[in-house]
PDB file of C-alpha atoms and ligand atoms in Angstrom:
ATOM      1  CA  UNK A  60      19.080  -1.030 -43.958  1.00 50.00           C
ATOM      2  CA  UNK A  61      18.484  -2.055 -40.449  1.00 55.00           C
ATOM      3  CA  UNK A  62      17.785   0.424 -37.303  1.00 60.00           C
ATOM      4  CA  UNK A  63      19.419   0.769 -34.368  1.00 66.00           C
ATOM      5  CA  UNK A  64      17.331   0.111 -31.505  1.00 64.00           C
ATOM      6  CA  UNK A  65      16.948   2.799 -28.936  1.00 66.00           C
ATOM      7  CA  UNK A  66      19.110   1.543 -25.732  1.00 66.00           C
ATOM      8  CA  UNK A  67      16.137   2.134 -23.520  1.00 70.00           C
ATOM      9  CA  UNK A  68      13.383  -0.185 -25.232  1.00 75.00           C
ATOM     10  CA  UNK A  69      11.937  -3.304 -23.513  1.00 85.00           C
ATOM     11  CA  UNK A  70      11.288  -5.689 -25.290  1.00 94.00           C
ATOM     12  CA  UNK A  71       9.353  -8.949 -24.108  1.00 96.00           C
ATOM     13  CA  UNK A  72      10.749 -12.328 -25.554  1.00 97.00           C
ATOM     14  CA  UNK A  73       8.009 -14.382 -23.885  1.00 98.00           C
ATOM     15  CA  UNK A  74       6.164 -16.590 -26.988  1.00 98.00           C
ATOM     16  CA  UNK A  75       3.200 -15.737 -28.047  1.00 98.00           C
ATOM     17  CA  UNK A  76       0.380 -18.496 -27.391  1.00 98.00           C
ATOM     18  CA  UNK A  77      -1.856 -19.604 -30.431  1.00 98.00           C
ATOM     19  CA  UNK A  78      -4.825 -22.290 -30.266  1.00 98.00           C
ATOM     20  CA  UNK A  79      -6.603 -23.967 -32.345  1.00 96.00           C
ATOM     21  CA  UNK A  80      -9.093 -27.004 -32.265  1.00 94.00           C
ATOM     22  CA  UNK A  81      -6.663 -28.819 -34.151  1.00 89.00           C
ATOM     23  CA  UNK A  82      -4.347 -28.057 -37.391  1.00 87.00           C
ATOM     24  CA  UNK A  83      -6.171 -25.659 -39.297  1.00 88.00           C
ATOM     25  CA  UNK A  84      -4.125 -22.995 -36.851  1.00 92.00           C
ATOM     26  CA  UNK A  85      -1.024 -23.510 -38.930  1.00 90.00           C
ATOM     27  CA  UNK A  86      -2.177 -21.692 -41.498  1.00 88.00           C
ATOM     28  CA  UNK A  87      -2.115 -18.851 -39.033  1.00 94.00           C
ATOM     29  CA  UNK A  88       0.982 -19.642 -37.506  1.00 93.00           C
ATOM     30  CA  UNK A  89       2.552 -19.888 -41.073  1.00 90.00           C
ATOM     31  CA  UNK A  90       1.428 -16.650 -41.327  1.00 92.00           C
ATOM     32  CA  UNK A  91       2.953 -15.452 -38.223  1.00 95.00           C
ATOM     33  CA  UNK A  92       5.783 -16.726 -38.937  1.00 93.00           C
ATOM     34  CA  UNK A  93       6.118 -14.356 -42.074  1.00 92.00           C
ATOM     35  CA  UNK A  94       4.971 -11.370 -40.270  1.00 94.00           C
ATOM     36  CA  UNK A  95       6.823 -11.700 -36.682  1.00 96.00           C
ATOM     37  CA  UNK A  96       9.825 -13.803 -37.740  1.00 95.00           C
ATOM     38  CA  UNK A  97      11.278 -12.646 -34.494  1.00 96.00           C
ATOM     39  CA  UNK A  98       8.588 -13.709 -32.640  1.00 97.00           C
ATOM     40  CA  UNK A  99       8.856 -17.306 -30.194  1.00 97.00           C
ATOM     41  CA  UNK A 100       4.822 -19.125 -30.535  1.00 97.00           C
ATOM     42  CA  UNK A 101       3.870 -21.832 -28.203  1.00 97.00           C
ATOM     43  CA  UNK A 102       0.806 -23.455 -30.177  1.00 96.00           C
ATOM     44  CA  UNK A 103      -1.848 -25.824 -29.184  1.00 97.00           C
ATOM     45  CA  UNK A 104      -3.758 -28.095 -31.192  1.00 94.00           C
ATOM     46  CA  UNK A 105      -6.501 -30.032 -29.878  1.00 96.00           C
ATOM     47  CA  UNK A 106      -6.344 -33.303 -32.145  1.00 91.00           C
ATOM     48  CA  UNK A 107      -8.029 -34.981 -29.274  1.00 94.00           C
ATOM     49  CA  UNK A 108     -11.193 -33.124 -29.823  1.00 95.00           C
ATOM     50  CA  UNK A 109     -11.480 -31.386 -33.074  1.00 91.00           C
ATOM     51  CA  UNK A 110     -13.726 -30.395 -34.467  1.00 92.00           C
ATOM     52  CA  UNK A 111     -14.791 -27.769 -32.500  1.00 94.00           C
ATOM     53  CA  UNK A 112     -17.259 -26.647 -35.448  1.00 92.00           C
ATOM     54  CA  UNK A 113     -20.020 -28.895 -35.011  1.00 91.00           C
ATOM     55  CA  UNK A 114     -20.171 -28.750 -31.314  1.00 94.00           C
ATOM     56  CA  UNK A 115     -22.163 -26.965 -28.599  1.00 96.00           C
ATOM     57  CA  UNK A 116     -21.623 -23.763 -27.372  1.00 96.00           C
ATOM     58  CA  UNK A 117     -20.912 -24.513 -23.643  1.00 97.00           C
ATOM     59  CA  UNK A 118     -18.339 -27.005 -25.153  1.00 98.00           C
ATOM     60  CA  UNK A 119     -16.447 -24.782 -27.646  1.00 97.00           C
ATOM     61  CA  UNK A 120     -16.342 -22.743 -24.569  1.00 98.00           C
ATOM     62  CA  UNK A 121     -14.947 -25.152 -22.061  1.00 98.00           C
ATOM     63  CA  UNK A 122     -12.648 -26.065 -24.582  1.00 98.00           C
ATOM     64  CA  UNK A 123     -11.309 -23.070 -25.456  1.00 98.00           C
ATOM     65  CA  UNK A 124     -11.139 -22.046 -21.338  1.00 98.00           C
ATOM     66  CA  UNK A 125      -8.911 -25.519 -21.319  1.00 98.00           C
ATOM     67  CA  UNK A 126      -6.552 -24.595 -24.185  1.00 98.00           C
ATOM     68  CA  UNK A 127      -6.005 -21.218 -23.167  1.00 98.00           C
ATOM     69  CA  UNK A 128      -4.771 -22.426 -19.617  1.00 98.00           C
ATOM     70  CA  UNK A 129      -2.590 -24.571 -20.268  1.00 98.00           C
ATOM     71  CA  UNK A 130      -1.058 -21.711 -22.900  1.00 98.00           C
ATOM     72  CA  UNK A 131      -0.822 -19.757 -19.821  1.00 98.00           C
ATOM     73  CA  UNK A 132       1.150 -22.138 -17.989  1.00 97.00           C
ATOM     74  CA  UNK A 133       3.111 -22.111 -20.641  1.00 97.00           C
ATOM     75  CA  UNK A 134       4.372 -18.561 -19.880  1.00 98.00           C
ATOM     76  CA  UNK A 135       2.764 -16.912 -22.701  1.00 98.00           C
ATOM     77  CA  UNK A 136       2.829 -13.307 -22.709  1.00 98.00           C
ATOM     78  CA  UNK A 137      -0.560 -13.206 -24.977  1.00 98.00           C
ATOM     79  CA  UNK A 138      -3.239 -15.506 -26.289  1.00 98.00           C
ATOM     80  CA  UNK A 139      -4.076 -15.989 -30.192  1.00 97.00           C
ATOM     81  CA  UNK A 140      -7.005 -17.760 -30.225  1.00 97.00           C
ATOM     82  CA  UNK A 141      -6.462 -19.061 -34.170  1.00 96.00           C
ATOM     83  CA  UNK A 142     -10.173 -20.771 -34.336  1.00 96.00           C
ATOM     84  CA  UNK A 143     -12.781 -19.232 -36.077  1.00 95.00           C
ATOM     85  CA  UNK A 144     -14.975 -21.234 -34.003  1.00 94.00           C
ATOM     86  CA  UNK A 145     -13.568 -20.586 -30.584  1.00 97.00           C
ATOM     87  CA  UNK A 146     -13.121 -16.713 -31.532  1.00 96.00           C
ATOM     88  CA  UNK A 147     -17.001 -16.583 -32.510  1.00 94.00           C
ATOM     89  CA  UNK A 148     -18.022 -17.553 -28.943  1.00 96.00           C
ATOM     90  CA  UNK A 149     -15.195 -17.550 -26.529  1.00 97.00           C
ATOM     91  CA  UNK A 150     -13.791 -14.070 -26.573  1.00 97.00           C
ATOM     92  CA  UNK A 151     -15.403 -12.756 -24.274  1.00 96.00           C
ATOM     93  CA  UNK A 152     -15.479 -15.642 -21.542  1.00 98.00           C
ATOM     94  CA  UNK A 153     -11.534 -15.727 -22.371  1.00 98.00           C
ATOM     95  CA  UNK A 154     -11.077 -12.463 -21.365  1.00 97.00           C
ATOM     96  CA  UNK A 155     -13.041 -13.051 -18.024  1.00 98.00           C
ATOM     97  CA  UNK A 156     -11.342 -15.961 -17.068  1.00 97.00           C
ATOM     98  CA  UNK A 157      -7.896 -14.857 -18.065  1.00 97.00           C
ATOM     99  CA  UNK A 158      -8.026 -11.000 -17.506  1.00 97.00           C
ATOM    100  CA  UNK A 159      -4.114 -10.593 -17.092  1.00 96.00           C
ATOM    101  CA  UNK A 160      -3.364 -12.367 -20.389  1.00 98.00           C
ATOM    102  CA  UNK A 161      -4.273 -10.053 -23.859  1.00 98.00           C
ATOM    103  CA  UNK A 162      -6.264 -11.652 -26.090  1.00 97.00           C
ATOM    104  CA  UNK A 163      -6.784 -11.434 -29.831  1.00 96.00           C
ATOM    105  CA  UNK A 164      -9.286 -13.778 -32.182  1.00 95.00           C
ATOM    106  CA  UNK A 165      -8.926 -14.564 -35.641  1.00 94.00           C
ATOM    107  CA  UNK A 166     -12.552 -13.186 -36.300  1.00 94.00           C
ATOM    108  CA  UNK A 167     -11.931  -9.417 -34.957  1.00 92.00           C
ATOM    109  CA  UNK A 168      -8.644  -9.105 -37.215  1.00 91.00           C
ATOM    110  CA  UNK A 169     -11.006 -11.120 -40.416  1.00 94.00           C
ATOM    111  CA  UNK A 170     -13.704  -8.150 -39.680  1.00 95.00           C
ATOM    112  CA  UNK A 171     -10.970  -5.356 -39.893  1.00 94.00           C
ATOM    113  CA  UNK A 172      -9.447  -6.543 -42.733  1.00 94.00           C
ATOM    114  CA  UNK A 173     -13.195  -7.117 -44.840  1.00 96.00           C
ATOM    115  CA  UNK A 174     -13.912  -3.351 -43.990  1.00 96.00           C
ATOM    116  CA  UNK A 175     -10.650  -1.950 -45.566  1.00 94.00           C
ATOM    117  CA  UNK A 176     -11.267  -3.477 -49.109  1.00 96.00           C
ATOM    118  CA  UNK A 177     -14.379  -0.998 -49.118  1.00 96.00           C
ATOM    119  CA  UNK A 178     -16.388  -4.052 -50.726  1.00 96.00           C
ATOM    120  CA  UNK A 179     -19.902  -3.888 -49.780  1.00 96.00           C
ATOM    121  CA  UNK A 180     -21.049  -7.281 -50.701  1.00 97.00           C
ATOM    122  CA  UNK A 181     -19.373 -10.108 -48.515  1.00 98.00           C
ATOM    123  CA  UNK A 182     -20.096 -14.183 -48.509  1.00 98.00           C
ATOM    124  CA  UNK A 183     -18.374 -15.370 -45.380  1.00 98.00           C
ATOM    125  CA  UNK A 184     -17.633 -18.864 -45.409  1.00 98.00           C
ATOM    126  CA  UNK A 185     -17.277 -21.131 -42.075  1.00 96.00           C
ATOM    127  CA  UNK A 186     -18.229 -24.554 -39.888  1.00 94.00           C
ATOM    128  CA  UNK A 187     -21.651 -24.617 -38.373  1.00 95.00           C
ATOM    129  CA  UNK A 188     -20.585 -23.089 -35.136  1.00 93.00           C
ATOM    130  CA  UNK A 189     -18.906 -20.029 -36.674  1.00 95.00           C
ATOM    131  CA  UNK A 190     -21.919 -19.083 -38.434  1.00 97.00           C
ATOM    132  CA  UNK A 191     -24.495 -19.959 -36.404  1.00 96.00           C
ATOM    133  CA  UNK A 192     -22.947 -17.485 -33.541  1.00 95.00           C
ATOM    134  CA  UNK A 193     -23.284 -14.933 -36.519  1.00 97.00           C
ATOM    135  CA  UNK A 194     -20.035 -13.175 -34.943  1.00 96.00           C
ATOM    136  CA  UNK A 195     -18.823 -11.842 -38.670  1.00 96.00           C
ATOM    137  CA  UNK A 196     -22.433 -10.703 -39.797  1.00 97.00           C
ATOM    138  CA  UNK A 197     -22.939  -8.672 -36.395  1.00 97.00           C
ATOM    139  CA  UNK A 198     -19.297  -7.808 -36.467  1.00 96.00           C
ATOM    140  CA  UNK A 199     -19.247  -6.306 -39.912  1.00 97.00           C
ATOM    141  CA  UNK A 200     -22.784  -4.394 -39.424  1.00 97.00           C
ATOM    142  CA  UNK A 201     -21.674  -3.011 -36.215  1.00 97.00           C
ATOM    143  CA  UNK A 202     -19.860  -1.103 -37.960  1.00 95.00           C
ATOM    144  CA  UNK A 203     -21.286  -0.605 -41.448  1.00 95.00           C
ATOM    145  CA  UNK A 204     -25.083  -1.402 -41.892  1.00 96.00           C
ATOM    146  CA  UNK A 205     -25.520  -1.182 -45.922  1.00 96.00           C
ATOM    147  CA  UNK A 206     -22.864  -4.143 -46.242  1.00 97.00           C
ATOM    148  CA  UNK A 207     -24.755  -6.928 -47.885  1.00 98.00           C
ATOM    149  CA  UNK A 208     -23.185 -10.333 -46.051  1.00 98.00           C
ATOM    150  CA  UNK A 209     -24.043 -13.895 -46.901  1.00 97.00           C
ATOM    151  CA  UNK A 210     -23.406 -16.215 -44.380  1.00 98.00           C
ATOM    152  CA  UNK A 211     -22.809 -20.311 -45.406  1.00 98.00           C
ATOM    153  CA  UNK A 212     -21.702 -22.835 -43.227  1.00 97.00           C
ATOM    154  CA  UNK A 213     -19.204 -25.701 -45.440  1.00 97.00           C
ATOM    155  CA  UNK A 214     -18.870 -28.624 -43.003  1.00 94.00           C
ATOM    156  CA  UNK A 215     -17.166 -30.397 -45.230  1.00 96.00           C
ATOM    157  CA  UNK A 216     -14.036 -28.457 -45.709  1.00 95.00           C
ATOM    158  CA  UNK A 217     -12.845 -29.184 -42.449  1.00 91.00           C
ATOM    159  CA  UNK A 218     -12.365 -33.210 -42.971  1.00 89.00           C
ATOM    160  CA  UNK A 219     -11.261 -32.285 -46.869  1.00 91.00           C
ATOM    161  CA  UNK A 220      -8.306 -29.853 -45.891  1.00 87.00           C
ATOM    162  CA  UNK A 221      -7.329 -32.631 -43.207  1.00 81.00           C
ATOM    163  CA  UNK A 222      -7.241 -34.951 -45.676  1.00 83.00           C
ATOM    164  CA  UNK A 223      -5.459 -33.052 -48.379  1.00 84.00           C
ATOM    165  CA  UNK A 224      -8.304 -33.146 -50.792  1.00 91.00           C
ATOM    166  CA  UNK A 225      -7.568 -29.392 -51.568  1.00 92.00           C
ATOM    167  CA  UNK A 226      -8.164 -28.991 -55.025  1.00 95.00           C
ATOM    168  CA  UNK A 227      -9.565 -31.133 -58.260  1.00 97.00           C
ATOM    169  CA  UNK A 228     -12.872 -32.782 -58.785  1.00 97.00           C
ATOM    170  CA  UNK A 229     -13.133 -33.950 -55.570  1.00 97.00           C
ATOM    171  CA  UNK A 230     -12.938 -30.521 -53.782  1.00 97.00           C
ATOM    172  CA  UNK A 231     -14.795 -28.735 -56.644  1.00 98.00           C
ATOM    173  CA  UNK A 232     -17.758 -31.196 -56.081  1.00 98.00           C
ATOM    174  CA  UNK A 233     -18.004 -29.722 -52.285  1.00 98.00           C
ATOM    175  CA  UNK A 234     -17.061 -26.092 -53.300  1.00 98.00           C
ATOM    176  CA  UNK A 235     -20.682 -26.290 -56.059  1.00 98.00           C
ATOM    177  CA  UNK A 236     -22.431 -28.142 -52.664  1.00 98.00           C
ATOM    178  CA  UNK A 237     -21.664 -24.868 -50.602  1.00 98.00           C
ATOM    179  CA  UNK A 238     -21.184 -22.108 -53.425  1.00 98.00           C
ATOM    180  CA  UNK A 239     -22.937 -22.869 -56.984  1.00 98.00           C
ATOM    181  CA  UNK A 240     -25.678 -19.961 -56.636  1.00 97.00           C
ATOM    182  CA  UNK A 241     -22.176 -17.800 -55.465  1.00 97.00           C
ATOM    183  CA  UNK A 242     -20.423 -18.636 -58.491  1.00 97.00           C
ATOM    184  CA  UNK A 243     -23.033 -17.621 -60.426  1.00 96.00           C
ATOM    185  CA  UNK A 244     -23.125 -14.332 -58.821  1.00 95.00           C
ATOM    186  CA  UNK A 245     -19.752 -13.688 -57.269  1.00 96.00           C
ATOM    187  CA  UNK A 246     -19.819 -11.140 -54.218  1.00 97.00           C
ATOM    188  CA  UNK A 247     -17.268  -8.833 -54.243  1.00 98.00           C
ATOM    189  CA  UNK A 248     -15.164 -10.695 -51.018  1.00 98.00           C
ATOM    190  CA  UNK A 249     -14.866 -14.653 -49.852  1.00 98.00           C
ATOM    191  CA  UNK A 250     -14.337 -14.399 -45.968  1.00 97.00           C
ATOM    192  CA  UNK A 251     -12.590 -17.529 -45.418  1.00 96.00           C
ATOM    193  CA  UNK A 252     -14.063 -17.923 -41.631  1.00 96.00           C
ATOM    194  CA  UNK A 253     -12.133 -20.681 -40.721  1.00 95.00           C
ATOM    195  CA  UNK A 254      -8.304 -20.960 -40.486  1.00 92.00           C
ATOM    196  CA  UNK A 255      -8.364 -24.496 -42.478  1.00 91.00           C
ATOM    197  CA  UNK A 256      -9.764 -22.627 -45.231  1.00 94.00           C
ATOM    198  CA  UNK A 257      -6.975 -21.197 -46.747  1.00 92.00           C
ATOM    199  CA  UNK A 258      -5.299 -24.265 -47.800  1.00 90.00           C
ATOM    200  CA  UNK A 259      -8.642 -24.057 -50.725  1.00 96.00           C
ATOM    201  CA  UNK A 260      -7.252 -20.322 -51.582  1.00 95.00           C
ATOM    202  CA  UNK A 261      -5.611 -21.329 -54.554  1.00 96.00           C
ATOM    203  CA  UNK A 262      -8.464 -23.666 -55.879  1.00 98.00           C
ATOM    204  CA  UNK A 263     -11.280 -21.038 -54.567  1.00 98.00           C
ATOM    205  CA  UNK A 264      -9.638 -18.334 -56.843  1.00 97.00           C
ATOM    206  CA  UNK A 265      -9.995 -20.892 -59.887  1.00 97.00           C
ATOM    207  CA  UNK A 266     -13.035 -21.486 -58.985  1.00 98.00           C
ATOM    208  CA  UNK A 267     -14.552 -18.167 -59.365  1.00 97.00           C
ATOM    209  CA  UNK A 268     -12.500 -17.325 -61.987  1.00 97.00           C
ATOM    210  CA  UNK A 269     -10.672 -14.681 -60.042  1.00 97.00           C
ATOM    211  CA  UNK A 270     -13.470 -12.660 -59.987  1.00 95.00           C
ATOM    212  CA  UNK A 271     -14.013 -12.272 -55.836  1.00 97.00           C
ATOM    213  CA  UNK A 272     -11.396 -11.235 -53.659  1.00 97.00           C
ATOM    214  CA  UNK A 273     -10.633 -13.096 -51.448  1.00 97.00           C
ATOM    215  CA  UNK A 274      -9.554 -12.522 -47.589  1.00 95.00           C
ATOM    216  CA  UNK A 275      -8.417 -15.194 -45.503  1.00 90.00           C
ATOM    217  CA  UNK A 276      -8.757 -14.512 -41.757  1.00 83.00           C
ATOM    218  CA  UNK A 277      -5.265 -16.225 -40.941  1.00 85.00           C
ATOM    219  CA  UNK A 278      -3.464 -13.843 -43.005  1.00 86.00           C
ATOM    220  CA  UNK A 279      -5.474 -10.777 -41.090  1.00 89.00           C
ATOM    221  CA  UNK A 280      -4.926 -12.310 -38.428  1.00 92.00           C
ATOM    222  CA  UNK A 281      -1.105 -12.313 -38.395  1.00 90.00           C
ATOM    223  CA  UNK A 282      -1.117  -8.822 -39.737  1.00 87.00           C
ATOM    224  CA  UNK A 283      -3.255  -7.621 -37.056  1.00 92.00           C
ATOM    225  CA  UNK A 284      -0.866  -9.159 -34.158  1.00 95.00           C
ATOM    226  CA  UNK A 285       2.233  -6.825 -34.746  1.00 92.00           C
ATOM    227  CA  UNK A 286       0.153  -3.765 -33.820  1.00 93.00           C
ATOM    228  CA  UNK A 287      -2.156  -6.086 -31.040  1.00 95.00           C
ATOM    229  CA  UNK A 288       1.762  -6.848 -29.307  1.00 96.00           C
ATOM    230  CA  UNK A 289       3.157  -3.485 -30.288  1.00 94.00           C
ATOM    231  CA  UNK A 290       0.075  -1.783 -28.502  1.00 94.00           C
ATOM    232  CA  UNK A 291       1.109  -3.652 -25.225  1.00 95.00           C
ATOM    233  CA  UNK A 292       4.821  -3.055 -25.426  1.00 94.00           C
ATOM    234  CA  UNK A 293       5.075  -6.926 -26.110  1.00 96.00           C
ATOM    235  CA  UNK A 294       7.102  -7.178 -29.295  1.00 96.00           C
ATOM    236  CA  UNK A 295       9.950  -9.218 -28.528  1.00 97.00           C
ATOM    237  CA  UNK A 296      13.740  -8.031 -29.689  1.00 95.00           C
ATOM    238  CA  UNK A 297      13.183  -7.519 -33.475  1.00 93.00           C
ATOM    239  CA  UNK A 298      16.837  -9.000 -33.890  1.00 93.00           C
ATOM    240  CA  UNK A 299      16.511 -12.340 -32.428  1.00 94.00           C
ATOM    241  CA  UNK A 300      14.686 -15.343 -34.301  1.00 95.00           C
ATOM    242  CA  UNK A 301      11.776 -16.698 -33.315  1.00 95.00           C
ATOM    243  CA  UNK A 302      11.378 -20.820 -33.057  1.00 94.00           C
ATOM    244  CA  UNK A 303       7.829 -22.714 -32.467  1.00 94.00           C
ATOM    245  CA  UNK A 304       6.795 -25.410 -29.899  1.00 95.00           C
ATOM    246  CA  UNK A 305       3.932 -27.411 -30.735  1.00 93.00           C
ATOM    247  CA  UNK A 306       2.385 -29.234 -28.529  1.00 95.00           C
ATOM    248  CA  UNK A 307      -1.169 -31.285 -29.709  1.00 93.00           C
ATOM    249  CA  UNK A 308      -3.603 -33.446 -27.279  1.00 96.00           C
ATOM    250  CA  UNK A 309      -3.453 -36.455 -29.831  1.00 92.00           C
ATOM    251  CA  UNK A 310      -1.121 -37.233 -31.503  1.00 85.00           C
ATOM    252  CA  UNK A 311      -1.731 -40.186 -34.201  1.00 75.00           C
ATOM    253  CA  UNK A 312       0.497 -42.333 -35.485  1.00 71.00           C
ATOM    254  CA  UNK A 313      -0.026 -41.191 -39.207  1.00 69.00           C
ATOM    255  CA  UNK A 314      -0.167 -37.322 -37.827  1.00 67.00           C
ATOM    256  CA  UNK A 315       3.398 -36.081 -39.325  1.00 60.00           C
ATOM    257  CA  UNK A 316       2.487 -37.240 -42.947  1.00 60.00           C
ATOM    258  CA  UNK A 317      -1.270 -35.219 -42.668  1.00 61.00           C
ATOM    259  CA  UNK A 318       0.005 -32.556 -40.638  1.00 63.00           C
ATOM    260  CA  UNK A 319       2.835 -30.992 -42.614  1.00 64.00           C
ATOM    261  CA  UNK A 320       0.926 -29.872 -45.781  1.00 63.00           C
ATOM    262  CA  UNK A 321      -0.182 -26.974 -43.201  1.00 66.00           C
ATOM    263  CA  UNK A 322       3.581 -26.100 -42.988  1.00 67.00           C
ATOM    264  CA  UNK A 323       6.707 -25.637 -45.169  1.00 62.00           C
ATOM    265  CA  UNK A 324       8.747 -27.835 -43.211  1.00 68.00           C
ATOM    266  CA  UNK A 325       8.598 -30.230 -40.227  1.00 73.00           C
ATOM    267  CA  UNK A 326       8.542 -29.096 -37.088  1.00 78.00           C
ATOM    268  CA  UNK A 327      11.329 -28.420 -34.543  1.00 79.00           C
ATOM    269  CA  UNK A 328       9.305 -29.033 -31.528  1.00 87.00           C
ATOM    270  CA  UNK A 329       6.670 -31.570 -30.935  1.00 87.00           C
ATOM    271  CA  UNK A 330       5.163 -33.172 -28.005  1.00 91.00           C
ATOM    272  CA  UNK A 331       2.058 -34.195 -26.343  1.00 93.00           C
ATOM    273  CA  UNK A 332      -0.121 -31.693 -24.380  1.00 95.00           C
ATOM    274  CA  UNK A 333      -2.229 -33.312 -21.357  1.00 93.00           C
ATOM    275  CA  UNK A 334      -5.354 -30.438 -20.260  1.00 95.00           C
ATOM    276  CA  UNK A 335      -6.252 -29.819 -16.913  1.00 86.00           C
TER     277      UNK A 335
HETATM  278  N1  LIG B 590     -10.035 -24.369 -37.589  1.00 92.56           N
HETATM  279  C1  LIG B 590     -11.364 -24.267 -37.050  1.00 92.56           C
HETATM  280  C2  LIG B 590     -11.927 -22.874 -37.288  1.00 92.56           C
HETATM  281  O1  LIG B 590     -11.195 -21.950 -37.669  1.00 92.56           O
HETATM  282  C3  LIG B 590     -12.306 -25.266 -37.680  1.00 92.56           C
HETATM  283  C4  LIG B 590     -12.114 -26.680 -37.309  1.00 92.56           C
HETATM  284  C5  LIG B 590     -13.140 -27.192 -36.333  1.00 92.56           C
HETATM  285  O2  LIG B 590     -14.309 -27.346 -36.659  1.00 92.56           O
HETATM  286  O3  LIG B 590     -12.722 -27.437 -35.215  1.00 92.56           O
HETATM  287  O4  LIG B 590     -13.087 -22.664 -37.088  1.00 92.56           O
END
């Protein structure tokens, strides 16, 4: 049964801004889209770039500063920044730059949602970048030091999940190149650390014979960003439906066909994002 809304509440129908290096975001903006159905998202894609994973610090940074701007011009009414990468080392210079714009990361919302399985031993999967900032590992012991965390960066799954290679030999070949000595001894969580990951969820859970939970920060992610927007008095009318614009700095010519297996459907809006 539906509620009536209060006369007096505000609502804010702005769209919500998500970023990622490239397409692995739409796993979070799937998710999103489940969560806050009501909910407009502007997202940005950096084809022209990606990836972000095997880059430099001071880039991922400069990147992210880029992406987030021209979200802001945009109109957004809050920033989710849905890249592992760029959430390992661009919070914080995010939040300087922007200080008027509220800012989430996909890593903070993966972090809250490994502590409330209660699991105390954690691999945590992700590209170079992501675990070389050691964001999870310092985030997770910050707040409980007898967790047992395994950190492995899995370059590989980036350009496989692009490509569609999500399951069979080909994708258990690069799974036993990351994970054999894990599959042998399963932890008790998988942190999928990147938001391409997810599209392996399915074959992961085969692979270790269902024996590790698994948490997939793009999922946390969108169920972190109800209370994130409700916390700010930014949820937008819960009766309206929310529509997507996507806008991507490259756009390919075989980019629909390769794109859409992150989706259910095709998008509504697409066009062509040029950074300042
Ligand atoms: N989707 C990005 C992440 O979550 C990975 C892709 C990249 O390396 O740019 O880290």
């Amino acid at each position: 049964m539906s509620q009536k809304i209060p006369d007096d509440v505000v609502f804010d129908n702005r769209p919500v801004g998500v970023f990622d290096s490239g397409i692995g975001g739409l796993t979070v903006v799937r998710a999103l889209r489940e969560a806050l159905p009501n909910e407009d998202i502007c997202y940005l894609g950096d084809t022209a770039r990606v990836p972000y994973g095997n880059k430099s610090v001071d880039s991922i940074i400069r990147f992210a500063k880029q992406d987030a701007a021209f979200l802001a011009g945009k109109g957004v009414k809050a920033l989710i920044v849905a890249c592992n990468t760029a959430s390992s080392v661009a919070m914080e210079p995010l939040r300087g730059y922007f200080p008027e714009l509220p800012s989430m990361g996909v890593i903070e919302a993966g972090i809250e949602a490994v502590l409330r399985t209660g699991a105390s031993r954690i691999t945590v999967i992700g590209t170079r970048a992501t675990i070389n900032s050691d964001a999870y590992r310092r985030g997770l012991h910050a707040r409980s030091r007898s967790l047992l965390i395994e950190s492995i960066p899995c370059p590989l799954f980036v350009p496989f999940a692009e490509e569609g290679v999500c399951e069979g030999r080909l994708a258990e070949e690069v799974f036993d190149l990351y994970l054999a000595r894990q599959r042998s001894a399963p932890p008790d969580v998988l942190l999928l650390g990147c938001t391409h990951y997810p599209l392996f969820r399915g074959a992961l859970d085969e692979y270790f014979g269902g024996k590790v939970r698994i948490i997939d920060s793009a999922q946390a992610c969108a169920e972190s960003a109800r209370a994130f927007l409700a916390a700010r008095g930014l949820c937008a009318n819960p009766a309206k439906k929310g529509d997507v614009r996507y806008y991507f700095t490259d756009l390919p010519t075989d980019f629909n066909g390769g794109l859409w297996h992150f989706l259910s459907g095709a998008p509504s809006y697409l066009e062509k994002a040029v950074l300042e």
